[in-house]
Amino acid sequence: MVPKILIIEDDIAFGKMLQRFFEKKGFKTSFCPNATSARDNYKKIDFDIILSDFRLPDSNGIDLLQEIKIAKPGTPVILMTGHAEVRIAVDAMKKGADDYISKPFTPDEILMLIEQSLQGAKEKLANRIVPSAVRIGDKDDSDSVLTGINEKSKKLQEYIQLVAPTDMSVLITGESGTGKEVTAKAIHSNSNRKNENFVAVDCGAIPKELATSEFFGHVKGSFTGAVKDKVGHFEAAKGGTIFLDEIGNLSYGNQVQLLRAIQERKIKKVGGTEEISIDVRIISATNENLQEAVHENGFREDLYHRLNEFSIAIPPLRERFEDLMLFADHFLKKANNNLNKEIKGFTDETILLFQKYDWPGNLRELKNVIKRAVLLSSGEYIETGALPKEVVETVTSENETLNLFSKSNYEKQQILKALKTTNFNKSKAAVLLKITRKTLYNKINHYNLDL
């Protein structure tokens, strides 16, 4: 079957260019210059994927995204953003966007992203048909957390190993893109339930009207559109682990239903009369402050305590300076394997840019930036020219003059970073830099660092 793409773009010339490109690649496309015409199209036609600009003349991408997710919850949506709108794109991911791409982009970049999203949608559909295989996430995601040398990274790994063998409910907190699902999967993989199902549910992408059916299932004919019996996520996870991502997005009514299921360890399908016993471990995650939500009556306190028998806070990437290049090397290997490339590493200038950028999208953004750079690189090393503009321009626009092509400046910046990370403990900084204490003192004198 030929995949159908809906392109929503107010720049008509650019939109038509995309339409011609995808049609040459064998896709069936529809083009809309605004949100109004887009609504008419996606309500009448079941598209396989929707590619939408963030800034439209009659709507913004977030509002339109949420409308699409209610009307067509299973349709992947990719947002096109300006190069300086990474934080907006990260927010869109929280609201249910499957991915984003920054303009300008190359034909190969957008084609790769479209194909990945289509493949992901196929896997999710297969998971709905065969609940024993339900899992949300990239098929190349590791079952274990990336182990770093930063103290916070070590503590994270320690907590995973500590809580995994128990049946305690775990609440994972952290910014978007920090790897909350990967952490949940690591807990499951190291638990006594590891041979049973791991079912991941994105609570932020489920319309509140469908949440009961998604969680507990329904019987045929129980409501309009219920053409056959459906197995819910809790039943699919029987004996294993259910991961409730973005738990803070659940409506108050859905929270009540979830609390009852957790307390009674029984569920009832929509339209059904039989109570089904459930034996599942619950791991939930959020990038919000649930304690604050409890105080503001936005989240039930009793549910919060049920979910939070043990909490794990995942630190953002900017707080794990020592781990950055370890993670970068890991994603480089993955990108090389996926794209059949043999990029050896990063230039000094690229590493310096990585160290200066604050990575608002965390590990997910780092992974995407590296995969894009591997695709665009023709040499042995990733150079700054292969990086997205938001990385380069954010760094170079800071109120400091950086000579990105100076090796000595790079070394000086590395020393300062290591010293700050270790609270200016020179012995620890030398270990971090993999040099002797004497060499560190010599370099401090050489660069006239006033410490």
Coordinates of C-alpha atoms in Angstrom, one line a residue:
M1 CA 0.0 0.0 0.0
V2 CA 1.3 3.5 -1.0
P3 CA 1.9 5.6 2.2
K4 CA -0.2 8.8 2.3
I5 CA 1.4 12.0 3.6
L6 CA -0.4 15.2 4.5
I7 CA 1.9 18.3 4.2
I8 CA 0.7 21.4 6.0
E9 CA 2.9 24.4 5.1
D10 CA 2.0 28.1 4.5
D11 CA 5.0 28.7 2.3
I12 CA 3.3 27.4 -0.9
A13 CA 6.4 27.2 -3.0
F14 CA 8.2 25.1 -0.3
G15 CA 5.2 23.0 0.3
K16 CA 4.8 22.2 -3.4
M17 CA 8.5 21.3 -3.6
L18 CA 8.1 18.8 -0.7
Q19 CA 5.0 17.4 -2.4
R20 CA 6.9 16.8 -5.7
F21 CA 9.8 15.3 -3.8
F22 CA 7.7 12.8 -1.9
E23 CA 5.7 11.8 -5.0
K24 CA 8.9 11.1 -6.8
K25 CA 9.8 8.8 -3.9
G26 CA 6.6 6.8 -4.3
F27 CA 4.3 8.5 -1.7
K28 CA 0.8 9.7 -2.2
T29 CA 0.6 13.3 -0.9
S30 CA -1.9 16.0 -0.1
F31 CA -0.9 19.7 0.4
C32 CA -2.6 22.3 2.6
P33 CA -1.5 25.9 3.1
N34 CA -3.3 26.4 6.4
A35 CA -4.8 24.6 9.4
T36 CA -8.4 25.1 8.2
S37 CA -7.9 23.1 5.0
A38 CA -5.8 20.6 6.8
R39 CA -8.7 19.8 9.2
D40 CA -11.0 19.1 6.2
N41 CA -8.4 16.7 4.8
Y42 CA -7.4 14.6 7.8
K43 CA -11.0 14.2 8.9
K44 CA -11.9 12.7 5.5
I45 CA -8.8 10.8 4.7
D46 CA -6.7 8.4 6.9
F47 CA -3.2 9.6 6.3
D48 CA -0.2 7.5 7.3
I49 CA 1.7 10.5 8.5
I50 CA 1.3 14.3 8.8
L51 CA 4.1 16.8 8.3
S52 CA 3.2 20.2 9.6
D53 CA 4.9 23.6 9.9
F54 CA 4.8 25.0 13.4
R55 CA 3.9 28.5 12.3
L56 CA 0.6 28.7 10.3
P57 CA -1.4 31.7 9.4
D58 CA -4.5 30.5 11.3
S59 CA -3.1 28.3 14.0
N60 CA 0.1 27.2 15.7
G61 CA 1.6 23.8 15.5
I62 CA 0.9 22.8 19.1
D63 CA -2.8 23.5 18.9
L64 CA -3.2 21.7 15.6
L65 CA -1.1 18.8 16.9
Q66 CA -3.5 18.3 19.8
E67 CA -6.5 18.5 17.5
I68 CA -5.0 15.8 15.3
K69 CA -4.1 13.6 18.2
I70 CA -7.8 13.6 19.4
A71 CA -9.2 13.1 15.9
K72 CA -6.5 10.6 14.7
P73 CA -4.6 9.4 17.8
G74 CA -2.7 6.8 15.8
T75 CA -1.4 9.0 13.1
P76 CA 2.3 10.1 13.5
V77 CA 2.8 13.9 13.4
I78 CA 6.2 15.5 12.6
L79 CA 6.6 19.3 13.1
M80 CA 8.8 21.5 11.0
T81 CA 10.3 24.3 13.1
G82 CA 12.7 27.2 12.6
H83 CA 16.3 26.5 13.6
A84 CA 15.9 28.6 16.8
E85 CA 12.8 26.9 18.0
V86 CA 14.3 23.8 19.6
R87 CA 12.6 24.5 23.0
I88 CA 9.2 24.8 21.2
A89 CA 9.9 21.4 19.5
V90 CA 10.7 19.8 22.8
D91 CA 7.4 21.1 24.2
A92 CA 5.7 19.6 21.1
M93 CA 7.2 16.2 21.8
K94 CA 5.7 16.4 25.3
K95 CA 2.3 17.1 23.7
G96 CA 2.4 14.1 21.4
A97 CA 4.5 15.0 18.4
D98 CA 6.3 12.0 17.1
D99 CA 9.3 14.0 16.0
Y100 CA 10.5 17.4 14.7
I101 CA 12.9 18.7 12.1
S102 CA 14.6 22.1 12.0
K103 CA 14.6 24.1 8.8
P104 CA 16.5 24.2 6.6
F105 CA 16.8 20.5 6.1
T106 CA 18.1 18.2 3.3
P107 CA 15.9 15.9 1.3
D108 CA 17.7 12.9 2.8
E109 CA 17.1 14.1 6.3
I110 CA 13.3 14.5 5.9
L111 CA 13.0 11.2 4.0
M112 CA 14.9 9.3 6.7
L113 CA 12.6 10.9 9.4
I114 CA 9.5 10.1 7.5
E115 CA 10.5 6.5 7.0
Q116 CA 11.4 6.1 10.7
S117 CA 8.1 7.4 11.8
L118 CA 6.2 5.2 9.4
Q119 CA 8.1 2.2 10.7
G120 CA 7.4 3.2 14.3
A121 CA 3.7 3.5 13.5
K122 CA 3.7 0.0 11.9
E123 CA 5.3 -1.4 15.1
K124 CA 2.7 0.3 17.3
L125 CA -0.1 -1.1 15.2
A126 CA 1.4 -4.6 15.4
N127 CA 1.7 -4.1 19.2
R128 CA -2.0 -3.3 19.4
I129 CA -2.9 -6.4 17.5
V130 CA -0.6 -8.6 19.5
P131 CA -0.5 -7.2 23.0
S132 CA 2.3 -9.4 24.2
A133 CA 4.7 -7.4 22.2
V134 CA 3.4 -3.9 23.2
R135 CA 6.3 -1.4 23.6
I136 CA 6.7 2.2 22.7
G137 CA 10.2 3.4 21.7
D138 CA 12.9 3.1 19.1
K139 CA 13.7 -0.5 18.2
D140 CA 17.4 0.2 18.7
D141 CA 16.9 1.5 22.3
S142 CA 19.2 -0.2 24.8
D143 CA 17.6 -2.1 27.6
S144 CA 20.1 -0.6 30.0
V145 CA 20.8 3.0 31.0
L146 CA 23.9 4.5 29.6
T147 CA 26.5 4.3 32.4
G148 CA 28.5 7.4 33.0
I149 CA 31.2 8.5 35.3
N150 CA 29.4 11.5 36.7
E151 CA 28.4 11.1 40.4
K152 CA 24.7 11.6 39.5
S153 CA 25.0 9.0 36.8
K154 CA 26.5 6.5 39.2
K155 CA 23.7 7.2 41.7
L156 CA 21.1 6.7 39.0
Q157 CA 22.6 3.2 38.2
E158 CA 22.8 2.4 41.9
Y159 CA 19.1 3.2 42.4
I160 CA 18.1 1.1 39.4
Q161 CA 20.0 -1.9 40.7
L162 CA 18.6 -1.3 44.2
V163 CA 14.9 -1.1 43.3
A164 CA 14.7 -3.5 40.3
P165 CA 14.4 -6.8 42.3
T166 CA 11.5 -5.4 44.3
D167 CA 7.9 -5.0 43.3
M168 CA 7.8 -1.3 44.5
S169 CA 6.1 1.2 42.3
V170 CA 8.6 3.7 41.0
L171 CA 8.1 7.3 39.9
I172 CA 10.8 8.5 37.5
T173 CA 11.2 12.3 37.1
G174 CA 13.3 14.2 34.7
E175 CA 13.2 16.7 31.8
S176 CA 12.0 15.6 28.4
G177 CA 14.6 13.5 26.5
T178 CA 16.6 12.4 29.6
G179 CA 15.7 8.7 29.0
K180 CA 12.9 8.0 31.4
E181 CA 11.5 5.1 29.4
V182 CA 15.0 3.6 29.0
T183 CA 15.4 3.8 32.8
A184 CA 12.0 2.1 33.2
K185 CA 13.0 -0.7 30.8
A186 CA 16.3 -1.2 32.7
I187 CA 14.4 -1.6 36.0
H188 CA 12.1 -4.2 34.3
S189 CA 15.0 -6.0 32.7
N190 CA 16.7 -6.4 36.0
S191 CA 13.6 -7.5 37.9
N192 CA 12.0 -10.9 38.5
R193 CA 9.4 -10.0 35.9
K194 CA 12.0 -9.6 33.1
N195 CA 10.6 -12.6 31.1
E196 CA 7.1 -11.1 31.1
N197 CA 5.7 -8.1 29.1
F198 CA 6.9 -4.5 29.3
V199 CA 4.0 -2.3 28.2
A200 CA 4.8 1.4 27.7
V201 CA 1.9 3.9 27.6
D202 CA 2.3 7.6 26.7
C203 CA -0.4 9.1 28.8
G204 CA 0.1 12.5 27.2
A205 CA -0.9 11.2 23.8
I206 CA -4.2 9.5 24.9
P207 CA -7.3 11.7 24.6
K208 CA -9.1 11.6 28.0
E209 CA -12.2 10.2 26.3
L210 CA -10.3 7.1 25.2
A211 CA -8.1 6.6 28.3
T212 CA -10.4 4.1 30.0
S213 CA -10.6 1.9 26.9
E214 CA -6.8 2.2 26.4
F215 CA -6.0 1.2 30.0
F216 CA -8.6 -1.4 30.6
G217 CA -9.9 -2.4 27.2
H218 CA -13.5 -2.6 25.9
V219 CA -16.0 -5.1 24.6
K220 CA -17.5 -5.1 21.1
G221 CA -20.4 -2.7 20.7
S222 CA -19.8 -0.8 24.0
F223 CA -19.5 2.5 22.2
T224 CA -19.4 3.9 18.6
G225 CA -16.3 2.6 16.9
A226 CA -15.9 -0.5 19.2
V227 CA -16.1 -3.0 16.3
K228 CA -14.3 -5.7 18.2
D229 CA -13.1 -6.6 21.7
K230 CA -10.0 -4.8 22.8
V231 CA -7.3 -5.9 25.3
G232 CA -6.3 -2.9 27.5
H233 CA -2.7 -2.1 28.5
F234 CA -3.1 -3.4 32.0
E235 CA -4.3 -6.7 30.8
A236 CA -1.5 -6.9 28.2
A237 CA 1.0 -6.3 30.9
K238 CA -0.2 -9.1 33.1
G239 CA 2.7 -10.6 35.1
G240 CA 5.0 -7.9 33.8
T241 CA 5.5 -4.2 34.0
I242 CA 3.4 -1.3 32.8
F243 CA 5.2 2.0 32.3
L244 CA 2.9 5.1 32.5
D245 CA 4.8 7.9 30.8
E246 CA 3.8 11.6 31.3
I247 CA 1.5 10.5 34.1
G248 CA 0.8 14.1 35.1
N249 CA -1.2 14.6 31.9
L250 CA -4.0 12.3 33.0
S251 CA -7.4 14.0 33.6
Y252 CA -8.7 14.0 37.2
G253 CA -11.4 11.4 36.2
N254 CA -8.8 9.1 34.7
Q255 CA -6.7 9.5 37.8
V256 CA -9.7 8.2 39.9
Q257 CA -10.1 5.1 37.6
L258 CA -6.3 4.4 37.7
L259 CA -6.2 4.7 41.5
R260 CA -9.1 2.2 41.9
A261 CA -7.4 -0.3 39.6
I262 CA -4.1 0.0 41.6
Q263 CA -5.9 -0.3 44.9
E264 CA -8.1 -3.3 44.0
R265 CA -5.7 -4.9 41.5
K266 CA -8.8 -5.5 39.4
I267 CA -10.1 -3.9 36.2
K268 CA -13.4 -4.0 34.3
K269 CA -13.5 -3.5 30.5
V270 CA -15.7 -0.7 29.1
G271 CA -19.1 -2.2 28.5
G272 CA -18.1 -5.4 30.3
T273 CA -19.3 -6.9 33.6
E274 CA -16.5 -9.3 34.4
E275 CA -13.7 -8.2 36.8
I276 CA -10.2 -9.2 35.7
S277 CA -7.5 -9.6 38.3
I278 CA -4.2 -7.9 37.3
D279 CA -0.7 -8.6 38.5
V280 CA 1.5 -5.8 37.2
R281 CA 4.3 -3.7 38.5
I282 CA 3.7 0.0 37.9
I283 CA 6.5 2.4 36.9
S284 CA 5.4 6.0 36.0
A285 CA 7.3 9.0 34.8
T286 CA 6.8 12.7 34.5
N287 CA 8.6 15.9 33.5
E288 CA 6.3 17.9 35.8
N289 CA 6.5 18.7 39.5
L290 CA 3.7 16.3 40.7
Q291 CA 4.1 17.5 44.3
E292 CA 3.3 21.0 43.2
A293 CA 0.3 19.6 41.1
V294 CA -0.9 17.9 44.3
H295 CA -0.8 21.2 46.2
E296 CA -2.7 22.9 43.4
N297 CA -5.3 20.1 43.3
G298 CA -4.3 19.1 39.8
F299 CA -3.1 15.6 40.8
R300 CA -4.6 13.3 43.4
E301 CA -2.5 13.0 46.5
D302 CA -3.5 9.4 47.2
L303 CA -2.6 8.4 43.7
Y304 CA 0.7 10.2 44.0
H305 CA 1.7 8.2 47.0
R306 CA 0.6 5.0 45.4
L307 CA 2.9 5.7 42.4
N308 CA 5.8 7.1 44.5
E309 CA 6.9 4.2 46.7
F310 CA 10.4 4.9 45.3
S311 CA 11.5 7.9 43.3
I312 CA 14.3 8.3 40.8
A313 CA 15.3 11.7 39.4
I314 CA 17.2 11.6 36.2
P315 CA 19.6 14.5 35.9
P316 CA 19.6 16.6 32.7
L317 CA 22.5 16.3 30.3
R318 CA 23.9 19.7 31.1
E319 CA 24.5 18.5 34.7
R320 CA 26.5 15.5 33.5
F321 CA 29.5 17.3 31.8
E322 CA 31.8 14.3 32.3
D323 CA 29.4 12.0 30.5
L324 CA 28.6 14.1 27.4
M325 CA 31.3 12.6 25.1
L326 CA 30.7 9.1 26.4
F327 CA 27.1 9.4 25.4
A328 CA 28.1 11.1 22.1
D329 CA 30.4 8.2 21.2
H330 CA 27.6 5.7 22.0
F331 CA 25.2 7.4 19.7
L332 CA 27.9 7.7 17.0
K333 CA 28.3 4.0 17.0
K334 CA 24.5 3.5 16.8
A335 CA 24.3 6.0 13.9
N336 CA 27.2 4.4 12.1
N337 CA 25.4 1.0 12.3
N338 CA 22.0 2.4 11.2
L339 CA 23.3 4.4 8.3
N340 CA 26.1 2.0 7.3
K341 CA 28.8 4.7 7.9
E342 CA 32.3 4.6 9.4
I343 CA 32.7 8.0 11.0
K344 CA 35.5 7.7 13.5
G345 CA 34.7 10.6 15.9
F346 CA 34.4 14.4 16.3
T347 CA 36.7 17.2 15.6
D348 CA 38.0 19.4 18.5
E349 CA 35.8 22.2 17.3
T350 CA 32.7 20.0 17.3
I351 CA 33.5 18.7 20.8
L352 CA 33.9 22.3 22.0
L353 CA 30.5 23.2 20.6
F354 CA 29.0 20.2 22.3
Q355 CA 30.5 21.2 25.6
K356 CA 29.2 24.8 25.3
Y357 CA 25.6 23.9 24.2
D358 CA 23.1 23.4 27.0
W359 CA 21.1 20.5 25.3
P360 CA 17.5 21.5 26.1
G361 CA 16.3 18.2 24.5
N362 CA 18.8 16.2 26.5
L363 CA 19.9 12.7 25.3
R364 CA 17.1 12.6 22.7
E365 CA 18.4 15.8 21.1
L366 CA 22.1 14.6 21.3
K367 CA 21.1 11.4 19.6
N368 CA 19.2 13.2 16.8
V369 CA 22.0 15.8 16.3
I370 CA 24.6 13.0 16.0
K371 CA 22.5 10.9 13.6
R372 CA 21.9 13.9 11.4
A373 CA 25.6 14.8 11.4
V374 CA 26.6 11.2 10.5
L375 CA 24.2 11.3 7.6
L376 CA 25.7 14.6 6.4
S377 CA 29.4 13.9 7.0
S378 CA 31.6 12.6 4.2
G379 CA 34.9 12.7 6.0
E380 CA 36.2 10.6 8.9
Y381 CA 35.2 13.0 11.6
I382 CA 32.1 15.1 12.3
E383 CA 32.8 18.8 11.7
T384 CA 30.8 21.8 12.9
G385 CA 29.4 22.3 9.4
A386 CA 27.3 19.1 9.9
L387 CA 25.7 20.3 13.0
P388 CA 22.2 22.0 13.1
K389 CA 22.2 25.8 13.2
E390 CA 20.5 25.9 16.6
V391 CA 23.6 24.2 18.2
V392 CA 26.2 26.4 16.4
E393 CA 24.4 29.7 16.6
T394 CA 23.3 29.3 20.2
V395 CA 26.9 28.7 21.3
T396 CA 28.5 31.4 19.2
S397 CA 25.9 34.1 20.1
E398 CA 26.8 33.8 23.8
N399 CA 28.4 36.9 25.4
E400 CA 31.9 35.5 25.1
T401 CA 34.4 35.4 22.2
L402 CA 35.2 31.8 21.3
N403 CA 37.8 30.9 18.8
L404 CA 36.3 27.6 17.8
F405 CA 39.2 26.6 15.8
S406 CA 41.8 27.1 18.5
K407 CA 43.1 23.8 20.0
S408 CA 44.6 25.7 23.0
N409 CA 41.3 27.4 23.7
Y410 CA 39.6 24.1 23.6
E411 CA 42.1 22.6 26.1
K412 CA 41.8 25.6 28.4
Q413 CA 38.0 25.3 28.3
Q414 CA 38.2 21.6 29.2
I415 CA 40.5 22.3 32.2
L416 CA 38.1 25.0 33.5
K417 CA 35.1 22.7 33.1
A418 CA 36.9 19.9 34.9
L419 CA 37.9 22.2 37.8
K420 CA 34.4 23.5 38.2
T421 CA 32.9 20.1 38.1
T422 CA 35.2 18.9 40.9
N423 CA 34.8 22.1 42.9
F424 CA 38.4 23.0 42.0
N425 CA 39.8 19.8 43.5
K426 CA 42.9 19.5 41.3
S427 CA 43.6 15.9 42.0
K428 CA 40.0 14.9 40.9
A429 CA 40.2 17.3 38.0
A430 CA 43.5 15.6 36.8
V431 CA 41.8 12.2 37.0
L432 CA 38.8 13.5 35.0
L433 CA 41.1 15.0 32.3
K434 CA 43.2 11.8 32.3
I435 CA 46.5 13.6 33.0
T436 CA 48.8 13.7 36.0
R437 CA 48.4 16.3 38.8
K438 CA 51.8 17.8 37.8
T439 CA 50.7 18.2 34.2
L440 CA 47.5 19.9 35.3
Y441 CA 49.5 22.4 37.4
N442 CA 51.8 23.1 34.4
K443 CA 48.8 23.7 32.2
I444 CA 47.2 26.0 34.7
N445 CA 50.4 28.1 34.8
H446 CA 50.7 28.0 31.0
Y447 CA 47.3 29.4 30.5
N448 CA 47.6 31.9 33.4
L449 CA 44.4 30.6 34.9
D450 CA 43.6 32.7 38.0
L451 CA 42.2 30.1 40.5

